[in-house]
Short mmCIF file of C-alpha atoms in Angstrom, two decimals:
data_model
loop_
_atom_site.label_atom_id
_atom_site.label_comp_id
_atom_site.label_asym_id
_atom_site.label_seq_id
_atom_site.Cartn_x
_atom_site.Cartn_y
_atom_site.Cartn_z
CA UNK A 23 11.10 7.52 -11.53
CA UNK A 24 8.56 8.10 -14.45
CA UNK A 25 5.27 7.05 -14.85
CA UNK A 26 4.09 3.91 -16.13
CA UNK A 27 3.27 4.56 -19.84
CA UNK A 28 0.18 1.83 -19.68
CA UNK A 29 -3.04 0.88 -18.29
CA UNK A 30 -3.28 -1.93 -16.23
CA UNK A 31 -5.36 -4.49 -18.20
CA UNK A 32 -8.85 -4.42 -17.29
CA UNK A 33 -9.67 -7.34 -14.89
CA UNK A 34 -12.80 -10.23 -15.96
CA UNK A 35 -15.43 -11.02 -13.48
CA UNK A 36 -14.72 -14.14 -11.43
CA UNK A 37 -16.26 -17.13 -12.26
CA UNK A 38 -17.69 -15.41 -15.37
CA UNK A 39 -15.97 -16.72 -18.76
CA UNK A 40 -14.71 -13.70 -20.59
CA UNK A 41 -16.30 -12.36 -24.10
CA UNK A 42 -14.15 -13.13 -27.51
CA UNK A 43 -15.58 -10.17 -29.46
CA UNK A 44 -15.55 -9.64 -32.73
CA UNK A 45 -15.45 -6.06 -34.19
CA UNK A 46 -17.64 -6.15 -37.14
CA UNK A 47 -16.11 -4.35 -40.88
CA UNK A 48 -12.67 -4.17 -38.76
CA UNK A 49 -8.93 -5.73 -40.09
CA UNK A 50 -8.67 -8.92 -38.97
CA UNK A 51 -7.04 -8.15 -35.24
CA UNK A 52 -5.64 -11.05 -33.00
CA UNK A 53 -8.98 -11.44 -31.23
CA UNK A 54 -10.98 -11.85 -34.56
CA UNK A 55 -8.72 -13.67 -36.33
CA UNK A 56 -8.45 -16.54 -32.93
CA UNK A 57 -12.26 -16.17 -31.90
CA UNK A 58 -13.36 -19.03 -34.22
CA UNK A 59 -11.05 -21.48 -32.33
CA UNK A 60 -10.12 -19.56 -28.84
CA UNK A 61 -7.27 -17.36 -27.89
CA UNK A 62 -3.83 -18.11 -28.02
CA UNK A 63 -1.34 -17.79 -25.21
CA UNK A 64 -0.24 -14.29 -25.98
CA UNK A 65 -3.37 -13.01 -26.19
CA UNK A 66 -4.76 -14.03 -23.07
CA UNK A 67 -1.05 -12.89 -21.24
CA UNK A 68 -2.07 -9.60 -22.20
CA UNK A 69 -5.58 -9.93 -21.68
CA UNK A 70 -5.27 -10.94 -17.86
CA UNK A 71 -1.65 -9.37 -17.23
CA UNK A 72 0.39 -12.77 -16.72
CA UNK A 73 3.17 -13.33 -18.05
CA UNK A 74 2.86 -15.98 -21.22
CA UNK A 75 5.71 -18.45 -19.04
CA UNK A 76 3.91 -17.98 -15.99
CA UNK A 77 0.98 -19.78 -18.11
CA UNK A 78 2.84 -22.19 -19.61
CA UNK A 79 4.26 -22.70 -16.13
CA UNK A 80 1.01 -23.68 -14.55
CA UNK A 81 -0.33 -26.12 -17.61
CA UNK A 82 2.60 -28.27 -17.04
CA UNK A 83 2.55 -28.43 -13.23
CA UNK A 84 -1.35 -28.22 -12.09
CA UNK A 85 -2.39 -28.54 -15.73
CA UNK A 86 -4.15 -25.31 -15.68
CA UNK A 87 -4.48 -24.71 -19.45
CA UNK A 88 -6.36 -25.19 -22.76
CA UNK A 89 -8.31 -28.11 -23.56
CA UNK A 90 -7.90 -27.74 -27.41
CA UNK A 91 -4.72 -27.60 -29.87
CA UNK A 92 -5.19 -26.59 -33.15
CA UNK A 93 -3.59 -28.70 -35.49
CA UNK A 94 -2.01 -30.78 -32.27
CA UNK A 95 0.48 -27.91 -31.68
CA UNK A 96 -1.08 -24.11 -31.22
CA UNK A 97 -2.48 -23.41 -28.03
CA UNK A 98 -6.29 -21.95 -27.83
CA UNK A 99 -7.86 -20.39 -24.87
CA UNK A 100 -11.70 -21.32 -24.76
CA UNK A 101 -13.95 -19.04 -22.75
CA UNK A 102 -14.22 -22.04 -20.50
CA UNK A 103 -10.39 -22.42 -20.27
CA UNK A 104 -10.52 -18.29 -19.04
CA UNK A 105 -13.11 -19.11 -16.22
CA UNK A 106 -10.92 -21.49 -14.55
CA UNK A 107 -7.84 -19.16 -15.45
CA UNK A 108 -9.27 -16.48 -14.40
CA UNK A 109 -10.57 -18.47 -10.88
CA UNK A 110 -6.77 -19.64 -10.68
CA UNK A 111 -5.22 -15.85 -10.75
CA UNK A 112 -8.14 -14.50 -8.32
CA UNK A 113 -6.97 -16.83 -5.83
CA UNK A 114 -3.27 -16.45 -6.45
CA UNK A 115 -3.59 -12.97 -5.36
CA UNK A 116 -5.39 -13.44 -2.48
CA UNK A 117 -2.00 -15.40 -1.55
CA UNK A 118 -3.03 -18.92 -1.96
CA UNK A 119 -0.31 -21.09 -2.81
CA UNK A 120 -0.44 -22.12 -6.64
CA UNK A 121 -0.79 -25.39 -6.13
CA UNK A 122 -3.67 -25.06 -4.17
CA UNK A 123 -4.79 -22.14 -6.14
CA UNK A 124 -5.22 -24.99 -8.61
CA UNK A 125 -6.69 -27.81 -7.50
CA UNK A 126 -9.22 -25.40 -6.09
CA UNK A 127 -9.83 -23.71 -9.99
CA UNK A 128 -10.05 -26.75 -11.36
CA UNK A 129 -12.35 -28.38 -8.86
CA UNK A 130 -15.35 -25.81 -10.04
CA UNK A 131 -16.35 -22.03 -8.39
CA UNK A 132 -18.50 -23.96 -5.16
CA UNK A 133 -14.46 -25.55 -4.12
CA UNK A 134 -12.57 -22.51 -5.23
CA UNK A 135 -14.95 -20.43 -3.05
CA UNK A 136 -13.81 -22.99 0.39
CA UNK A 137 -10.12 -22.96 -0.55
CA UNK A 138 -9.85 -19.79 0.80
CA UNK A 139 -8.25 -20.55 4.34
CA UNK A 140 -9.95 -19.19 7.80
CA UNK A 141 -9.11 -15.98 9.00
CA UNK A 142 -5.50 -16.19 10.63
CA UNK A 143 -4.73 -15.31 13.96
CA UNK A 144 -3.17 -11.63 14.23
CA UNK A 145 -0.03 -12.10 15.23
CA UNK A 146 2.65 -12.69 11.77
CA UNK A 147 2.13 -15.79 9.92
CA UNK A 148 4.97 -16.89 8.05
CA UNK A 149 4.05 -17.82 4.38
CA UNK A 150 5.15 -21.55 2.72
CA UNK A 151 8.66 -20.55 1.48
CA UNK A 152 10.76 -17.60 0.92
CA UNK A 153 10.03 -17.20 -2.59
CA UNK A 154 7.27 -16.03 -3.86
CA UNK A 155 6.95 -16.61 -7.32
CA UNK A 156 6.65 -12.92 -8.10
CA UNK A 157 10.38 -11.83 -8.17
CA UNK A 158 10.06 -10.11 -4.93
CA UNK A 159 12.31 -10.97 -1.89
CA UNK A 160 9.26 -10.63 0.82
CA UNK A 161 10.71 -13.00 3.34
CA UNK A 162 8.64 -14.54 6.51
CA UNK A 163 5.25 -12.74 5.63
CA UNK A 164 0.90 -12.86 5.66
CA UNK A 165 -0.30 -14.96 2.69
CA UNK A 166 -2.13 -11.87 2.06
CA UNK A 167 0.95 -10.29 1.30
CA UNK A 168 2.67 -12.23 -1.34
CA UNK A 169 -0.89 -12.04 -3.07
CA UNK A 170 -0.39 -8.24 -2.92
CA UNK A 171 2.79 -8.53 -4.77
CA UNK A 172 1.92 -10.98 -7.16
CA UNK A 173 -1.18 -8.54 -8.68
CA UNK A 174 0.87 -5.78 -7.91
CA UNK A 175 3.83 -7.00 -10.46
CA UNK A 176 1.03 -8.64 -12.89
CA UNK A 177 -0.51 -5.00 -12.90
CA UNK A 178 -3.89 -6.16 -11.93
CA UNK A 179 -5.35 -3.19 -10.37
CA UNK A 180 -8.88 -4.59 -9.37
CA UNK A 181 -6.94 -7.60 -7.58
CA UNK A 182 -4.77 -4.92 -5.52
CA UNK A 183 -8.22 -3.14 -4.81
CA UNK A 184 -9.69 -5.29 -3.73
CA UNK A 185 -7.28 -7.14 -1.62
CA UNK A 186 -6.03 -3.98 -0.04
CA UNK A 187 -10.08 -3.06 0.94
CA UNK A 188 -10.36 -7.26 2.59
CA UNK A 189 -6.95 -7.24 4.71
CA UNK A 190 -8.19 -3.50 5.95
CA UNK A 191 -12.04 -4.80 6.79
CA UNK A 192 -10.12 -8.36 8.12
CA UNK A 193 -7.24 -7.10 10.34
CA UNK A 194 -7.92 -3.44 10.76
CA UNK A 195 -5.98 -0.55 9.27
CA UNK A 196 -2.60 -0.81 11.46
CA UNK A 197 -2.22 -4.33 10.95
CA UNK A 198 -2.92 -4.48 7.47
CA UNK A 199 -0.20 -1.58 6.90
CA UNK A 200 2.39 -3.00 9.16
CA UNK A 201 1.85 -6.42 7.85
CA UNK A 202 0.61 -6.30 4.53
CA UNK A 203 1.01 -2.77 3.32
CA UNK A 204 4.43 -1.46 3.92
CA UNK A 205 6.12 -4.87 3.65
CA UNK A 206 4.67 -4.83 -0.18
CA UNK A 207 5.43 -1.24 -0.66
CA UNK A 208 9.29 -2.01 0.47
CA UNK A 209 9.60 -5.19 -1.08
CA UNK A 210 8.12 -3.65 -4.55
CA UNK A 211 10.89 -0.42 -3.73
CA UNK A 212 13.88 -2.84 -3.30
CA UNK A 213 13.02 -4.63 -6.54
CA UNK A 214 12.96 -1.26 -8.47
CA UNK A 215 16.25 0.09 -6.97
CA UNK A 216 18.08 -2.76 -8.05
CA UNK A 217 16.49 -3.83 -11.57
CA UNK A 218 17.65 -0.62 -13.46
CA UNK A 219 14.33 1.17 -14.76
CA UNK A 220 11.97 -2.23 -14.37
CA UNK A 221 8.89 -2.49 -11.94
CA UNK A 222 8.85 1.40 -11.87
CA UNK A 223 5.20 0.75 -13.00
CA UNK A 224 4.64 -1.81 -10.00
CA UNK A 225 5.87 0.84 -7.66
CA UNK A 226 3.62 3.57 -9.01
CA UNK A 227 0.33 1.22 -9.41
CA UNK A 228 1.10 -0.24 -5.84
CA UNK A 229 1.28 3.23 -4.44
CA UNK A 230 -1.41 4.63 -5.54
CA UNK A 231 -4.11 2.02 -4.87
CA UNK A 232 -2.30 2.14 -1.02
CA UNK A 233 -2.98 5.80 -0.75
CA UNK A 234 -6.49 5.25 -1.75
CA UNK A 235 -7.28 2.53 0.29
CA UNK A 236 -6.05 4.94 3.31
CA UNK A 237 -8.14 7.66 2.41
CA UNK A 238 -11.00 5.37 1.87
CA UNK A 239 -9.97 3.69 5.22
CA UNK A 240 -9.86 7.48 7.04
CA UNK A 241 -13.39 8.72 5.50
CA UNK A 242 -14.31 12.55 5.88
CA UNK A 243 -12.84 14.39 8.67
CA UNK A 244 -14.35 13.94 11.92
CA UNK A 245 -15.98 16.72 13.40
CA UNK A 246 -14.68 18.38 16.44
CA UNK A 247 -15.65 21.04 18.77
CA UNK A 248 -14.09 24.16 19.42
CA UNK A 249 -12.99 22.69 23.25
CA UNK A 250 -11.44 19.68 21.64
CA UNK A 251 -7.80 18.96 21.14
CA UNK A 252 -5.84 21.15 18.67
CA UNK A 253 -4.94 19.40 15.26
CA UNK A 254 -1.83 17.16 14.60
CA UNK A 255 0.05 18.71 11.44
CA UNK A 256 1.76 15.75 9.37
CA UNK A 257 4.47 17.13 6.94
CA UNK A 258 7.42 15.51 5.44
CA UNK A 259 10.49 17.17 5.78
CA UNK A 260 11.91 19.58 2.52
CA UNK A 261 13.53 17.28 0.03
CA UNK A 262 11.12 14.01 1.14
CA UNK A 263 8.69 12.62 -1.57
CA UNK A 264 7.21 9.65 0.19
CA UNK A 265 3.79 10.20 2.04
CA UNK A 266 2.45 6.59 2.33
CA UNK A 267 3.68 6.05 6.09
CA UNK A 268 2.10 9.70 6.66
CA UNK A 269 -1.37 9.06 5.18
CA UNK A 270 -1.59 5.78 7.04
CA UNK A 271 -0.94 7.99 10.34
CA UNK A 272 -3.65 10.41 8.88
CA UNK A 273 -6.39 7.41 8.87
CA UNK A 274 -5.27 6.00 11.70
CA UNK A 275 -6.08 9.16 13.95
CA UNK A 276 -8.91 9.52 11.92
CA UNK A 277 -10.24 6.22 13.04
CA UNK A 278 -10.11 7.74 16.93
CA UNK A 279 -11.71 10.81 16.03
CA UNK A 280 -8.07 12.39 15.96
CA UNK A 281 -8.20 16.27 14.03
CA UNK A 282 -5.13 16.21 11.46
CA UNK A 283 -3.93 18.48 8.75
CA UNK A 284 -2.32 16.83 6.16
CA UNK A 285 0.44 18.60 4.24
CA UNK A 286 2.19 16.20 2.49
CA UNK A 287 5.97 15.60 0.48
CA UNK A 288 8.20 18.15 1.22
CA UNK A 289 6.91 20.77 2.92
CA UNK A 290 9.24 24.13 2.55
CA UNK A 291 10.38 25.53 6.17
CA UNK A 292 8.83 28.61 5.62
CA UNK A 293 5.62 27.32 4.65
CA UNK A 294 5.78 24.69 7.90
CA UNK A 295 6.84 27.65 10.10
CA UNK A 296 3.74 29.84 8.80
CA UNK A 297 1.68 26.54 9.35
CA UNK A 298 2.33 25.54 12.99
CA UNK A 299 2.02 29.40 14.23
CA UNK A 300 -1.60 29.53 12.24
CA UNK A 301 -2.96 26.60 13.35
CA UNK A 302 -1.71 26.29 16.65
CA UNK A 303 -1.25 22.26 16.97
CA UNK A 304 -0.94 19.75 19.74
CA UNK A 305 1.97 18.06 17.73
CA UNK A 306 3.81 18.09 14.29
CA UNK A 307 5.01 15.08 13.01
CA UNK A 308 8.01 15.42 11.02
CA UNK A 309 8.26 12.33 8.06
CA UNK A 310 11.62 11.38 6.72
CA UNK A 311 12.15 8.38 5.12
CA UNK A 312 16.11 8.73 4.22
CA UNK A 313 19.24 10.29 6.70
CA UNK A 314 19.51 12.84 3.38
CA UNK A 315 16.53 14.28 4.34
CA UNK A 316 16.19 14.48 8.29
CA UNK A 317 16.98 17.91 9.38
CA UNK A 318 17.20 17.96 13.29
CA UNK A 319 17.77 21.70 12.89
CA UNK A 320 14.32 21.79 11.65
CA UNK A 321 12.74 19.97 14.22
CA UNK A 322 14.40 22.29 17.13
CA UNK A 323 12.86 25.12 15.23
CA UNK A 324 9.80 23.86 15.30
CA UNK A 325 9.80 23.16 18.78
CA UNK A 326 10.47 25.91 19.53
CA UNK A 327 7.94 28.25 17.52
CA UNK A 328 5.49 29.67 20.28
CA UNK A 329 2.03 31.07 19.80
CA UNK A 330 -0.91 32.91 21.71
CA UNK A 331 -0.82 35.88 24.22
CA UNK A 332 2.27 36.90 26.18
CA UNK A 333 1.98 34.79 29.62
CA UNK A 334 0.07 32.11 27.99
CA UNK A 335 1.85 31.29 24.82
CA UNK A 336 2.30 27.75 23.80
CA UNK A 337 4.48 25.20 21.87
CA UNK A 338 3.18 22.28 20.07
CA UNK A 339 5.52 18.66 20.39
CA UNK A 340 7.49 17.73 17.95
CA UNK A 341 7.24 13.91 16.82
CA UNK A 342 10.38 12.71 14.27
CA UNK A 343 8.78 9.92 12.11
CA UNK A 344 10.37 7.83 9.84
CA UNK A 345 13.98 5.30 9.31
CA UNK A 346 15.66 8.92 8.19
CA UNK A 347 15.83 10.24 11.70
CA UNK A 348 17.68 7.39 13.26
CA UNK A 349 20.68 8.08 14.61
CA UNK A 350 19.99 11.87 14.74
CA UNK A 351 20.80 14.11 17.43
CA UNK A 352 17.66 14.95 18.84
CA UNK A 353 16.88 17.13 21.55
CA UNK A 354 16.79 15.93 25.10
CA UNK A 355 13.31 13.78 25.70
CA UNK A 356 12.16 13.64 22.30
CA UNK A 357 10.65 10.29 21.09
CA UNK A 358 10.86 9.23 17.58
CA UNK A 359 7.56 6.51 17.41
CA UNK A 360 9.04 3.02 15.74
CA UNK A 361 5.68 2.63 13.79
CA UNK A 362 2.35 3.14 12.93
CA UNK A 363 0.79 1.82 16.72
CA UNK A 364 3.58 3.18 18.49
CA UNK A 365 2.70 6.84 16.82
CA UNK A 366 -1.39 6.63 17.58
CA UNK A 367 -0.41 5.86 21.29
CA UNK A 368 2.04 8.84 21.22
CA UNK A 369 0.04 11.21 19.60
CA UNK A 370 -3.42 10.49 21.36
CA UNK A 371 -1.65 10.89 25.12
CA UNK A 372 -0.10 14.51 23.43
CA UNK A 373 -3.79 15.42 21.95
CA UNK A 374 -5.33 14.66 25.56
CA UNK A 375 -2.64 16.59 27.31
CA UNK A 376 -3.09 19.54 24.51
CA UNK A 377 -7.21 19.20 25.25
CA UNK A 378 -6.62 18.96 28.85
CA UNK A 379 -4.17 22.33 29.11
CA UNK A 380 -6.94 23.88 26.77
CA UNK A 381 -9.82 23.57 29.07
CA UNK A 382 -7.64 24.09 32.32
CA UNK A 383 -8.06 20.48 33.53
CA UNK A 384 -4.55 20.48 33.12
CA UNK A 385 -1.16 22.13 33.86
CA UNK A 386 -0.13 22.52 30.19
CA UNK A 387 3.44 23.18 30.62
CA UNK A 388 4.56 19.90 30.04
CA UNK A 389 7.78 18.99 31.25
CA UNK A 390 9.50 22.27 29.96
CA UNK A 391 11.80 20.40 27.48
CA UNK A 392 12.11 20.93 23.95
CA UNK A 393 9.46 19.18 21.50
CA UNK A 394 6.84 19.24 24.14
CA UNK A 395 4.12 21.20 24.19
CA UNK A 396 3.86 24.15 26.96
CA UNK A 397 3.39 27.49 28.47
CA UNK A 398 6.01 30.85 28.18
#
């Protein structure tokens, strides 16, 4: 993949109508040349990052368009026409139907505000219809997903933002990335494997506002005390590139005052090996998003690395993450976590065994099978 070669276009205030400047002793420019009698369609396509048959689309069916043709043909944007365009894509990407979406834009800011439905329930929703109007096949999902995609493939970056910061604040950071998040993320992936070298810049804007909503989501590092639980090390295998699941996993132990080095894409063996004996931590989590990539060779080596005095040395537990590792041979009792809550629960019972064999409370040797943590 390469990176996207532009910047997403900058987003307008809601409500607000959008300036028509007009550079003084400049060529005449698109903007200048229009300003006297609006924008056209092109313009404002690249203005607000919709595509111009998207906004032809919506002036014939919910007649969201402008008010004035020039010479009864050309189309021109007035900075009133904007507002309620503008009003009409903000709501779009907070996954309001369109046709809603319009009714609302056109019935003034103090209706658009209301048409924003209550706060759903937190089990799935199902949206309207399979189809989302954005190109991407997201199925049976959260309104607040197929808003996701649509600013995600219109490249608005201040509509991702701040969508990604509500769902987190609404739902809570493992909903939001089981059900909002990484449905996006894969939906956004699928379109990119199979459209040849399009929506590579979807992929790479959608993936990077994710990762900093996480870190937001996480904060700083919580402070612990020397008799607390030892760290969980998150690393993705050699050869694996994608961190998103891992940095959700990072903010979500974060969030229950959980210690965690992160390490990132494709960690070397040596440099993992070096890691676990320095650190000494209650479990490594091994990421792998593709069967290429799982190594269960790996993961019986890091099970068994040992640390600490002779009579008291210890081994941390081993925790295979990710779709790559299904269908590996695993060692005996190891459990691969089949998401994001499934791996919190895991990992906080190993930290509170790890804290408990620490201070003596407990036994600390575990069950004596590979991948948990114990005494030799």
């Amino acid at each position: 993949m390469t990176q996207s070669e532009s910047a997403p276009p900058e987003p307008v205030p809601s409500g607000s109508a959008p300036p028509v400047p007009v550079p003084s002793g400049s060529a005449p420019s698109e903007q200048s040349a229009s300003s006297a009698h609006g924008l056209t369609t092109g313009a404002v396509a690249r203005r607000l990052g919709v595509a111009p048959t998207t906004l032809r689309s919506w002036d014939r069916r919910y007649g969201i368009g402008p008010a004035a043709r020039e010479d009864g043909r050309h189309r021109r944007w007035t900075p009133e026409d904007l507002a309620v365009l503008h009003e009409m894509c903000r709501l779009t990407s907070s996954g309001i139907p369109p046709a809603e979406a319009a009714r609302a834009a056109l019935a003034g800011p103090a209706s658009a505000e209301a048409a924003p439905p209550a706060a759903p329930d937190p089990l799935p929703r199902p949206g309207r219809r399979p189809g989302s109007g954005n190109g991407l096949r997201l199925g049976a999902v959260r309104q607040e997903c197929r808003g996701l995609g649509r600013a995600a493939v219109r490249l608005d970056a201040w509509a991702v933002d701040d969508l990604l910061g509500s769902v987190i604040a609404q739902y809570g950071l493992v909903t939001a990335w089981e059900e909002v998040m990484a449905p996006t993320l894969h939906a956004v992936g699928r379109k990119w494997e199979t459209s040849g070298d399009r929506y590579v810049e979807v992929e790479h804007l959608l993936s990077w506002h994710v990762s900093s909503a996480l870190r937001r989501a996480a904060g700083p590092p919580p402070v612990v005390s020397r008799s607390a639980a030892p760290p969980v090390l998150l690393a993705c295998v050699p050869g694996e590139q994608h961190t998103l699941a891992l940095e959700a996993l990072a903010a979500g132990l974060a969030e229950v005052g959980l210690s965690t080095l992160m390490f990132g894409a494709a960690v070397p063996p040596e440099a993992l090996d070096q890691a676990v004996r320095r650190t000494g931590p209650a479990a490594v989590v091994l990421w792998s998003q593709g069967r290429s990539t799982a190594s269960p060779a790996l993961a019986r080596h890091v099970a068994d690395t040992a640390w600490g005095v002779k009579g008291a040395r210890a081994r941390p537990a081993v925790v295979p993450a990710g779709p790559g590792w299904a269908g590996q041979p695993l060692a005996p009792g190891t459990v691969r976590p089949g998401g994001l809550r499934e791996a919190l629960t895991l990992l906080r019972g190993l930290c509170d065994a790890a804290a408990g064999a620490g201070t003596g409370s407990g036994s600390g040797s575990g069950s004596g099978r590979p991948g948990v943590r114990g005494q030799s």
